[in-house]
Amino acid sequence: MSAKTLSLPVAQSIVAGTTGFEFAKLELNANTSGEDVRVSSLIVSDTISGGALTNLGNLQLYSTNAAGVATQLTTSNSTATNAASTTFTLTNALVIPKGTTVTLSLRADVVTGTSGSHTFNLHSVSATGKDTGATVTATPSGAGQAMTVQSGPTVALSLLTGTNASPSVNKTVNIGTNDGTYFAFKVTPSNEAIKVRTIILSATSSAAAGIKVKDVKNIRLYRNSEATPFQTLSEMTCADATGCTATFTATDNLLSEAVSTAAPVTITVKADVGGQGEAKLGDNFKFYIRATSTDFLAVGNTSAASAVISGTPTASGLTYITPFSVKVTSEYPTAAATVGLSAGSKVAVFKVSNLGTAPITLTNVKFTDGGASTSTMTYKLWSSVDGGSNTDATVAASTTVANTVDFASITTNSLTINGGSWRFLTVKTNATAVNYDTFQMSASTLGDLKFTAADSDLGYDGNSDGSSSTGSSTGLYVDGQPTVEMITARS
């Protein structure tokens, strides 16, 4: 008969507290035997690296029959405590029919809170011929594989961006918008499955704006692509205008089942924006996980050990609250074009459309020139009348800043756009161009164009000052980041 320690299971990590883990497979082969073999005892050896032999206990041997049913082999001696060598004296000898092979599974429990690695191999076998009683010599082969004990699970948190995930760029949202997606992250455990006990979402705002408790409400957490949230919260807790938190806790598990190492979970955060008289116009927000030591807590599903968390996913895009959509779009040129060198040459036309019902006043306009023109070039901004054509223009403002074409505050020009109406904005050169100068204007950043909306026009308290008849919401973002085509100055 031959005996060996198989190369399965492969070397791997296990978590302290795991019970009945398979550390080795042992093969007893009677294929060349002239009679059935009777095995009365076996000795297994454990080679450790770090930790202690006694970090394992309750050693057991199992034999699996042809139907795949595993049966524990009982012993007349105790194998409750691990040692460098452990003897299994079988209560009933294991009979291996000649011409067959038996595979045994060596299993043990891992003591909670321990670490180190264990490599088991078959040291010796005591066997005789079933009929003759003659001693059967078997010199075991095979070294076994190291099984490394981890003290507990680890969890990596990572940001998810894209469609129905965390905003990667700044955007606007209309007041009263429901069921928006504002954050998503992935939970990837290692070593063992986990139960999630605490998730604290933080919402922050830029210094120029703020966030209040009614800005974002009805926060909902979704697992993967499920249609029903696994957690809900009616409103956040806000310490001040710069930050709020949404806390979700459970005594056992926030989710309906443990998160396995083989199937990481996506958690998507959806919410509603407060309605008229609730949310403050101009406020902005984004979500993130603030601190791994307190804001995401999990335990091992088997070990119950606290998970070590890494990663603080943070949405990179802010969401700005507006009363309704005001959009800027590109109108001219729609294809590459040329102009003369003289001042007053038209290099771009944009259209600002008020898609709401109340009037607004355009207050700030800034464009970026992606072309290559002389550093002394300046520009003038022209505006059509409210609802006018793109050729109906009067001077609105001028700038002496090249490349960043910032017309700054234009409040003195009273560029009001009624609900459902629009204005065309035309950019013209205000100095003589150099031959082959190029111009390519864009509203490259959300917020390059801003507007004001009066509470008296909106019909509600948009700026949260306690009155719906006085006051205005200022610095509201025009949506859109259009770019016109290139213009070349030619003599």
Coordinates of C-alpha atoms in Angstrom, one line a residue:
M1 CA 0.0 0.0 0.0
S2 CA 1.1 3.6 -0.7
A3 CA 0.2 6.7 1.3
K4 CA 0.6 10.4 0.6
T5 CA -0.5 13.9 1.3
L6 CA -2.2 15.3 -1.7
S7 CA -1.6 18.7 -3.3
L8 CA -5.2 19.7 -2.5
P9 CA -6.5 21.8 -0.9
V10 CA -4.3 24.5 -2.3
A11 CA -2.5 26.9 0.1
Q12 CA -4.9 29.6 1.2
S13 CA -5.8 32.1 3.9
I14 CA -8.4 31.3 6.5
V15 CA -10.0 33.3 9.2
A16 CA -9.5 32.8 12.9
G17 CA -12.7 31.3 14.4
T18 CA -13.4 29.1 11.4
T19 CA -14.7 25.6 12.3
G20 CA -14.3 22.4 10.4
F21 CA -11.7 23.7 8.0
E22 CA -10.0 21.2 5.7
F23 CA -6.2 21.4 6.2
A24 CA -5.2 18.4 4.2
K25 CA -6.3 15.4 2.1
L26 CA -4.6 12.1 2.7
E27 CA -4.6 9.3 0.2
L28 CA -4.3 5.5 1.1
N29 CA -3.8 3.5 -2.1
A30 CA -4.3 -0.3 -2.2
N31 CA -4.3 -0.6 -5.9
T32 CA -1.3 -3.0 -5.9
S33 CA -2.1 -4.8 -2.7
G34 CA -2.7 -8.6 -2.8
E35 CA -5.4 -8.4 -0.2
D36 CA -7.6 -5.9 1.6
V37 CA -5.7 -3.6 3.9
R38 CA -6.8 -2.9 7.5
V39 CA -5.6 0.5 8.8
S40 CA -5.7 0.9 12.6
S41 CA -4.0 4.3 13.2
L42 CA -2.4 7.3 11.5
I43 CA -0.1 10.0 12.6
V44 CA -0.2 13.5 11.1
S45 CA 2.4 16.2 11.6
D46 CA 1.8 20.0 11.7
T47 CA 4.7 22.4 10.8
I48 CA 3.9 25.9 11.9
S49 CA 5.2 29.3 11.0
G50 CA 4.3 32.0 13.6
G51 CA 1.5 31.4 16.0
A52 CA 1.2 28.2 18.1
L53 CA 0.2 24.6 17.6
T54 CA -2.6 25.1 20.0
N55 CA -4.2 27.7 17.8
L56 CA -5.9 24.7 16.2
G57 CA -8.2 22.2 18.0
N58 CA -10.8 19.5 17.5
L59 CA -8.8 17.6 14.8
Q60 CA -10.9 15.1 12.8
L61 CA -10.6 12.7 10.0
Y62 CA -13.4 12.1 7.4
S63 CA -13.7 9.3 4.8
T64 CA -15.8 10.0 1.7
N65 CA -17.6 7.0 0.1
A66 CA -18.4 6.6 -3.6
A67 CA -21.6 8.5 -3.2
G68 CA -19.7 11.5 -1.9
V69 CA -20.9 11.2 1.6
A70 CA -18.3 12.1 4.3
T71 CA -18.2 10.1 7.5
Q72 CA -16.1 11.0 10.5
L73 CA -13.7 8.3 11.7
T74 CA -14.0 7.9 15.4
T75 CA -10.9 7.5 17.6
S76 CA -10.3 5.8 20.9
N77 CA -7.9 8.7 21.9
S78 CA -8.6 12.4 22.1
T79 CA -7.6 14.6 19.2
A80 CA -9.1 17.8 20.7
T81 CA -5.7 19.5 21.0
N82 CA -3.3 20.0 18.2
A83 CA 0.4 19.1 18.5
A84 CA 3.4 18.7 16.3
S85 CA 2.3 15.1 15.8
T86 CA -1.3 13.9 16.4
T87 CA -2.2 10.2 16.5
F88 CA -5.6 9.0 15.3
T89 CA -6.2 5.6 16.8
L90 CA -9.3 4.4 15.0
T91 CA -12.1 2.9 17.1
N92 CA -13.0 0.8 14.1
A93 CA -10.2 -0.1 11.7
L94 CA -10.5 1.4 8.2
V95 CA -10.6 -1.4 5.7
I96 CA -9.4 -0.5 2.2
P97 CA -10.4 -3.1 -0.4
K98 CA -7.5 -4.2 -2.6
G99 CA -7.4 -2.4 -5.9
T100 CA -9.0 0.7 -4.5
T101 CA -8.0 4.1 -3.1
V102 CA -9.4 5.9 -0.1
T103 CA -9.1 9.7 0.4
L104 CA -9.3 11.1 3.9
S105 CA -10.0 14.7 4.9
L106 CA -8.2 16.2 7.8
R107 CA -10.2 19.0 9.4
A108 CA -9.8 21.2 12.5
D109 CA -11.2 24.3 14.2
V110 CA -9.2 27.6 14.3
V111 CA -9.2 29.4 17.6
T112 CA -10.6 32.9 17.5
G113 CA -8.0 35.7 17.6
T114 CA -5.0 33.7 16.5
S115 CA -2.7 33.8 13.5
G116 CA 0.2 32.0 11.9
S117 CA 0.4 29.2 9.3
H118 CA -0.1 25.4 9.5
T119 CA 1.2 22.8 7.1
F120 CA -0.1 19.2 7.7
N121 CA 1.3 16.0 6.2
L122 CA 0.8 12.3 6.8
H123 CA 3.7 11.1 8.9
S124 CA 3.0 7.4 9.3
V125 CA 0.3 4.7 8.9
S126 CA -0.2 1.5 10.9
A127 CA -1.8 -1.2 8.7
T128 CA -2.0 -5.0 8.3
G129 CA -3.4 -7.4 5.8
K130 CA -7.0 -8.0 6.6
D131 CA -6.8 -11.8 6.1
T132 CA -3.1 -12.6 6.8
G133 CA -2.5 -10.0 9.6
A134 CA 0.9 -9.3 8.0
T135 CA 2.3 -5.8 8.6
V136 CA 1.8 -3.5 5.6
T137 CA 4.6 -1.0 5.1
A138 CA 3.7 2.4 3.8
T139 CA 6.1 5.3 3.7
P140 CA 4.0 8.5 3.2
S141 CA 5.0 11.1 0.6
G142 CA 3.9 14.7 0.0
A143 CA 4.6 17.8 2.1
G144 CA 1.2 19.4 2.3
Q145 CA 0.3 23.1 1.8
A146 CA 0.5 26.0 4.2
M147 CA -2.8 27.3 5.4
T148 CA -2.4 30.9 6.8
V149 CA -4.6 32.0 9.6
Q150 CA -5.8 35.6 9.4
S151 CA -7.0 37.4 12.5
G152 CA -10.1 38.7 10.8
P153 CA -11.6 40.0 7.5
T154 CA -10.5 43.0 5.5
V155 CA -12.8 45.2 3.4
A156 CA -11.9 47.5 0.5
L157 CA -14.3 50.3 -0.3
S158 CA -14.0 51.8 -3.8
L159 CA -15.8 54.6 -5.6
L160 CA -18.1 53.8 -8.5
T161 CA -18.7 56.5 -11.2
G162 CA -20.7 56.7 -14.4
T163 CA -24.3 56.1 -15.2
N164 CA -26.5 55.6 -12.1
A165 CA -23.4 56.0 -9.8
S166 CA -21.4 58.8 -8.2
P167 CA -21.2 62.0 -10.2
S168 CA -17.7 62.5 -11.5
V169 CA -18.3 66.2 -12.6
N170 CA -20.4 69.0 -11.2
K171 CA -24.0 69.1 -12.2
T172 CA -27.3 70.9 -11.5
V173 CA -30.5 69.4 -10.1
N174 CA -33.9 71.1 -10.0
I175 CA -35.6 71.7 -6.7
G176 CA -38.1 68.9 -5.8
T177 CA -36.4 66.3 -8.0
N178 CA -37.0 62.7 -6.7
D179 CA -35.1 59.5 -7.0
G180 CA -31.8 60.9 -8.0
T181 CA -28.6 58.8 -7.8
Y182 CA -25.8 60.7 -5.9
F183 CA -23.3 58.1 -4.7
A184 CA -22.2 54.5 -5.3
F185 CA -19.4 52.4 -3.9
K186 CA -18.2 48.8 -4.0
V187 CA -17.7 46.7 -0.9
T188 CA -15.0 44.0 -1.4
P189 CA -14.3 41.7 1.5
S190 CA -11.2 39.4 1.8
N191 CA -10.5 36.4 4.0
E192 CA -14.1 35.7 4.9
A193 CA -17.7 36.9 4.3
I194 CA -18.8 40.0 6.3
K195 CA -21.8 41.4 8.0
V196 CA -22.2 45.2 7.7
R197 CA -23.1 46.8 11.0
T198 CA -22.7 50.5 10.3
I199 CA -22.7 52.8 7.3
I200 CA -22.4 56.6 7.9
L201 CA -22.7 58.6 4.8
S202 CA -21.3 62.2 4.9
A203 CA -22.6 65.0 2.7
T204 CA -20.4 68.0 2.3
S205 CA -20.7 71.3 0.4
S206 CA -18.3 73.8 -1.2
A207 CA -17.4 76.7 1.0
A208 CA -19.2 79.1 -1.4
A209 CA -22.5 77.5 -0.9
G210 CA -23.8 75.2 1.9
I211 CA -26.1 72.3 2.8
K212 CA -29.1 72.2 5.1
V213 CA -31.2 69.3 6.4
K214 CA -34.0 69.8 3.9
D215 CA -31.8 70.0 0.9
V216 CA -31.6 66.2 0.5
K217 CA -34.1 63.9 2.1
N218 CA -35.4 60.3 1.9
I219 CA -32.0 58.8 1.6
R220 CA -32.1 55.2 0.3
L221 CA -29.5 52.4 0.0
Y222 CA -29.7 49.8 -2.7
R223 CA -27.8 46.6 -3.0
N224 CA -26.5 45.9 -6.5
S225 CA -29.3 46.4 -9.0
E226 CA -32.1 45.5 -6.6
A227 CA -35.3 47.7 -7.0
T228 CA -36.1 47.8 -3.3
P229 CA -33.8 49.7 -0.9
F230 CA -32.4 47.7 2.0
Q231 CA -32.2 50.8 4.2
T232 CA -34.0 54.1 4.2
L233 CA -33.7 57.4 6.2
S234 CA -36.1 60.3 6.0
E235 CA -33.5 63.1 6.7
M236 CA -29.9 63.7 7.6
T237 CA -28.4 65.2 10.7
C238 CA -26.6 68.5 9.9
A239 CA -24.0 69.9 12.4
D240 CA -23.5 73.1 10.3
A241 CA -23.8 74.4 6.7
T242 CA -20.7 72.5 5.6
G243 CA -21.7 69.0 6.4
C244 CA -24.5 66.5 7.2
T245 CA -24.5 62.7 8.0
A246 CA -26.9 59.9 7.3
T247 CA -26.4 57.0 9.8
F248 CA -27.5 53.4 9.2
T249 CA -26.9 50.8 11.9
A250 CA -27.9 47.2 12.7
T251 CA -27.2 44.8 15.6
D252 CA -26.5 42.0 13.1
N253 CA -26.4 43.0 9.5
L254 CA -27.7 45.9 7.5
L255 CA -28.0 43.7 4.5
S256 CA -30.2 40.6 4.1
E257 CA -27.2 38.3 3.9
A258 CA -23.4 38.4 4.4
V259 CA -21.2 39.8 1.7
S260 CA -19.0 37.0 0.4
T261 CA -15.5 37.2 -0.8
A262 CA -16.6 35.8 -4.2
A263 CA -19.3 38.3 -4.8
P264 CA -18.5 41.9 -3.8
V265 CA -21.5 44.2 -3.4
T266 CA -22.4 47.6 -4.9
I267 CA -24.2 50.0 -2.7
T268 CA -26.0 52.8 -4.5
V269 CA -27.4 55.9 -2.7
K270 CA -30.5 57.5 -4.0
A271 CA -32.3 60.5 -2.5
D272 CA -34.9 63.2 -3.1
V273 CA -34.1 66.9 -3.3
G274 CA -36.3 69.1 -1.0
G275 CA -39.2 70.9 -2.6
Q276 CA -40.2 74.5 -2.7
G277 CA -39.7 76.2 0.7
E278 CA -37.6 73.2 1.8
A279 CA -34.3 73.1 -0.2
K280 CA -32.2 76.2 -0.4
L281 CA -31.5 77.3 -3.9
G282 CA -27.8 77.5 -4.7
D283 CA -26.8 74.9 -2.0
N284 CA -24.7 72.0 -3.3
F285 CA -23.7 68.6 -2.0
K286 CA -21.7 65.4 -2.6
F287 CA -21.5 62.2 -0.6
Y288 CA -18.6 60.3 0.8
I289 CA -17.4 57.8 3.4
R290 CA -15.5 59.9 5.9
A291 CA -13.5 57.6 8.1
T292 CA -12.9 53.8 7.9
S293 CA -12.5 53.5 11.7
T294 CA -16.0 54.7 12.5
D295 CA -18.1 55.3 9.4
F296 CA -18.1 51.8 7.9
L297 CA -18.1 48.9 10.4
A298 CA -18.3 45.2 9.6
V299 CA -17.5 41.9 11.3
G300 CA -16.6 38.4 10.0
N301 CA -19.6 36.2 9.2
T302 CA -17.7 33.3 10.8
S303 CA -15.2 34.8 13.2
A304 CA -17.3 37.8 14.3
A305 CA -13.9 39.6 14.3
S306 CA -14.0 43.3 13.4
A307 CA -13.1 44.0 9.8
V308 CA -10.1 46.2 8.9
I309 CA -11.5 48.7 6.4
S310 CA -9.6 50.5 3.7
G311 CA -10.7 53.2 1.3
T312 CA -12.8 56.4 1.7
P313 CA -14.8 56.7 -1.5
T314 CA -15.7 60.3 -2.3
A315 CA -17.9 61.6 -5.1
S316 CA -15.8 64.1 -7.1
G317 CA -18.8 66.0 -8.6
L318 CA -20.9 68.5 -6.6
T319 CA -24.7 68.7 -7.3
Y320 CA -26.0 72.3 -7.3
I321 CA -29.7 73.0 -6.5
T322 CA -31.5 75.3 -9.0
P323 CA -35.2 76.3 -9.2
F324 CA -35.5 75.0 -12.8
S325 CA -33.2 74.4 -15.7
V326 CA -31.5 77.3 -17.4
K327 CA -29.2 76.1 -20.2
V328 CA -26.5 77.5 -22.3
T329 CA -25.9 76.1 -25.8
S330 CA -23.5 76.9 -28.7
E331 CA -24.9 78.6 -31.8
Y332 CA -22.0 79.9 -33.9
P333 CA -19.8 78.8 -35.4
T334 CA -21.0 75.2 -35.9
A335 CA -18.1 74.6 -38.3
A336 CA -14.6 76.0 -38.7
A337 CA -14.8 79.6 -40.1
T338 CA -12.7 82.6 -40.8
V339 CA -13.1 86.3 -39.9
G340 CA -11.1 89.5 -40.7
L341 CA -8.5 91.1 -38.5
S342 CA -10.4 94.2 -37.5
A343 CA -11.9 94.7 -34.1
G344 CA -15.6 93.8 -33.8
S345 CA -15.3 90.4 -35.5
K346 CA -17.8 87.9 -34.3
V347 CA -16.0 84.8 -32.8
A348 CA -18.9 83.1 -30.9
V349 CA -22.6 83.1 -30.3
F350 CA -24.2 81.2 -27.4
K351 CA -27.9 80.9 -26.4
V352 CA -29.1 81.0 -22.8
S353 CA -32.6 79.5 -22.5
N354 CA -34.8 79.8 -19.4
L355 CA -36.8 76.5 -19.3
G356 CA -38.7 77.5 -16.1
T357 CA -41.8 79.6 -15.7
A358 CA -40.4 82.5 -13.6
P359 CA -38.1 85.2 -14.9
I360 CA -34.4 85.1 -14.1
T361 CA -31.6 87.6 -14.4
L362 CA -28.3 86.6 -15.9
T363 CA -25.5 88.0 -13.6
N364 CA -22.2 86.4 -14.6
V365 CA -20.7 85.3 -17.9
K366 CA -17.3 83.8 -18.4
F367 CA -15.9 81.9 -21.5
T368 CA -12.6 80.2 -22.1
D369 CA -10.7 80.8 -25.4
G370 CA -9.1 77.5 -26.5
G371 CA -7.5 79.2 -29.5
A372 CA -4.2 80.9 -29.9
S373 CA -4.6 84.7 -30.2
T374 CA -2.3 87.6 -29.3
S375 CA -2.0 88.2 -25.6
T376 CA -3.3 91.8 -26.1
M377 CA -6.6 90.6 -27.5
T378 CA -9.7 91.8 -25.6
Y379 CA -13.4 91.1 -26.2
K380 CA -16.9 92.6 -25.9
L381 CA -20.0 90.7 -25.0
W382 CA -23.2 91.6 -26.8
S383 CA -26.7 90.4 -25.9
S384 CA -30.0 90.2 -27.8
V385 CA -33.2 91.4 -26.2
D386 CA -35.2 88.9 -24.3
G387 CA -36.6 86.4 -26.9
G388 CA -34.7 88.2 -29.7
S389 CA -32.6 86.8 -32.6
N390 CA -28.9 86.2 -32.6
T391 CA -28.4 89.3 -34.8
D392 CA -30.3 91.5 -32.4
A393 CA -27.5 92.6 -30.1
T394 CA -26.4 95.5 -27.9
V395 CA -23.3 95.9 -25.9
A396 CA -23.5 94.2 -22.5
A397 CA -20.0 94.1 -21.2
S398 CA -16.3 94.1 -22.1
T399 CA -13.2 92.4 -20.7
T400 CA -9.5 93.0 -20.9
V401 CA -8.6 89.5 -19.9
A402 CA -7.4 87.2 -22.6
N403 CA -7.9 83.4 -22.8
T404 CA -10.1 83.4 -19.7
V405 CA -12.8 85.7 -21.2
D406 CA -14.5 86.7 -18.0
F407 CA -17.1 89.4 -18.4
A408 CA -17.5 89.3 -14.6
S409 CA -20.7 90.8 -13.1
I410 CA -23.1 92.1 -15.6
T411 CA -25.9 92.9 -13.2
T412 CA -25.9 96.5 -14.3
N413 CA -27.1 95.4 -17.7
S414 CA -30.3 93.9 -16.5
L415 CA -30.2 90.8 -18.7
T416 CA -33.5 89.4 -17.6
I417 CA -34.8 86.3 -19.3
N418 CA -38.5 85.5 -18.8
G419 CA -39.8 82.0 -18.2
G420 CA -39.8 80.0 -21.5
S421 CA -37.6 82.7 -23.2
W422 CA -34.0 83.1 -24.1
R423 CA -31.2 85.5 -25.0
F424 CA -28.3 85.2 -27.5
L425 CA -24.9 86.2 -26.2
T426 CA -22.4 87.2 -28.9
V427 CA -18.6 87.5 -28.3
K428 CA -16.7 89.9 -30.5
T429 CA -13.1 91.0 -30.7
N430 CA -12.3 94.4 -29.1
A431 CA -8.8 94.8 -30.7
T432 CA -7.1 94.1 -34.0
A433 CA -6.2 90.5 -34.5
V434 CA -2.9 89.2 -35.8
N435 CA -3.0 87.1 -39.0
Y436 CA -3.9 83.5 -38.3
D437 CA -5.0 84.2 -34.7
T438 CA -7.5 81.5 -33.7
F439 CA -10.5 81.7 -31.3
Q440 CA -12.5 78.8 -29.9
M441 CA -14.9 79.9 -27.1
S442 CA -16.5 77.6 -24.5
A443 CA -18.3 77.6 -21.2
S444 CA -15.7 75.1 -20.0
T445 CA -16.8 74.9 -16.4
L446 CA -20.2 74.5 -14.8
G447 CA -20.9 77.8 -13.1
D448 CA -19.2 80.0 -15.7
L449 CA -22.6 81.5 -16.3
K450 CA -24.8 82.4 -13.2
F451 CA -28.2 83.8 -12.7
T452 CA -30.4 85.3 -9.9
A453 CA -34.1 84.4 -9.2
A454 CA -36.3 86.6 -7.0
D455 CA -38.5 84.9 -4.3
S456 CA -41.4 87.2 -5.5
D457 CA -41.1 85.7 -9.0
L458 CA -40.7 82.2 -7.8
G459 CA -43.6 82.4 -5.4
Y460 CA -41.7 80.7 -2.5
D461 CA -38.8 81.2 -0.1
G462 CA -36.0 80.1 -2.3
N463 CA -33.1 81.5 -0.3
S464 CA -34.4 80.3 3.1
D465 CA -34.5 83.7 4.7
G466 CA -38.0 83.2 6.1
S467 CA -39.9 85.3 3.5
S468 CA -41.3 84.4 0.1
S469 CA -42.0 88.0 -0.9
T470 CA -38.5 89.5 -0.4
G471 CA -35.0 88.4 -1.2
S472 CA -33.4 86.6 -4.1
S473 CA -31.3 83.5 -4.7
T474 CA -28.0 84.5 -6.2
G475 CA -25.1 82.7 -7.9
L476 CA -27.4 80.0 -9.3
Y477 CA -25.7 77.9 -12.0
V478 CA -26.6 77.9 -15.7
D479 CA -26.4 74.3 -16.9
G480 CA -24.3 73.3 -19.9
Q481 CA -20.7 73.4 -21.0
P482 CA -20.8 74.0 -24.8
T483 CA -17.9 74.7 -27.1
V484 CA -18.2 76.4 -30.5
E485 CA -16.0 75.5 -33.5
M486 CA -12.7 77.2 -34.3
I487 CA -12.5 80.7 -35.8
T488 CA -9.4 81.8 -37.7
A489 CA -8.5 85.5 -38.3
R490 CA -7.3 86.1 -41.8
S491 CA -6.3 89.2 -43.7

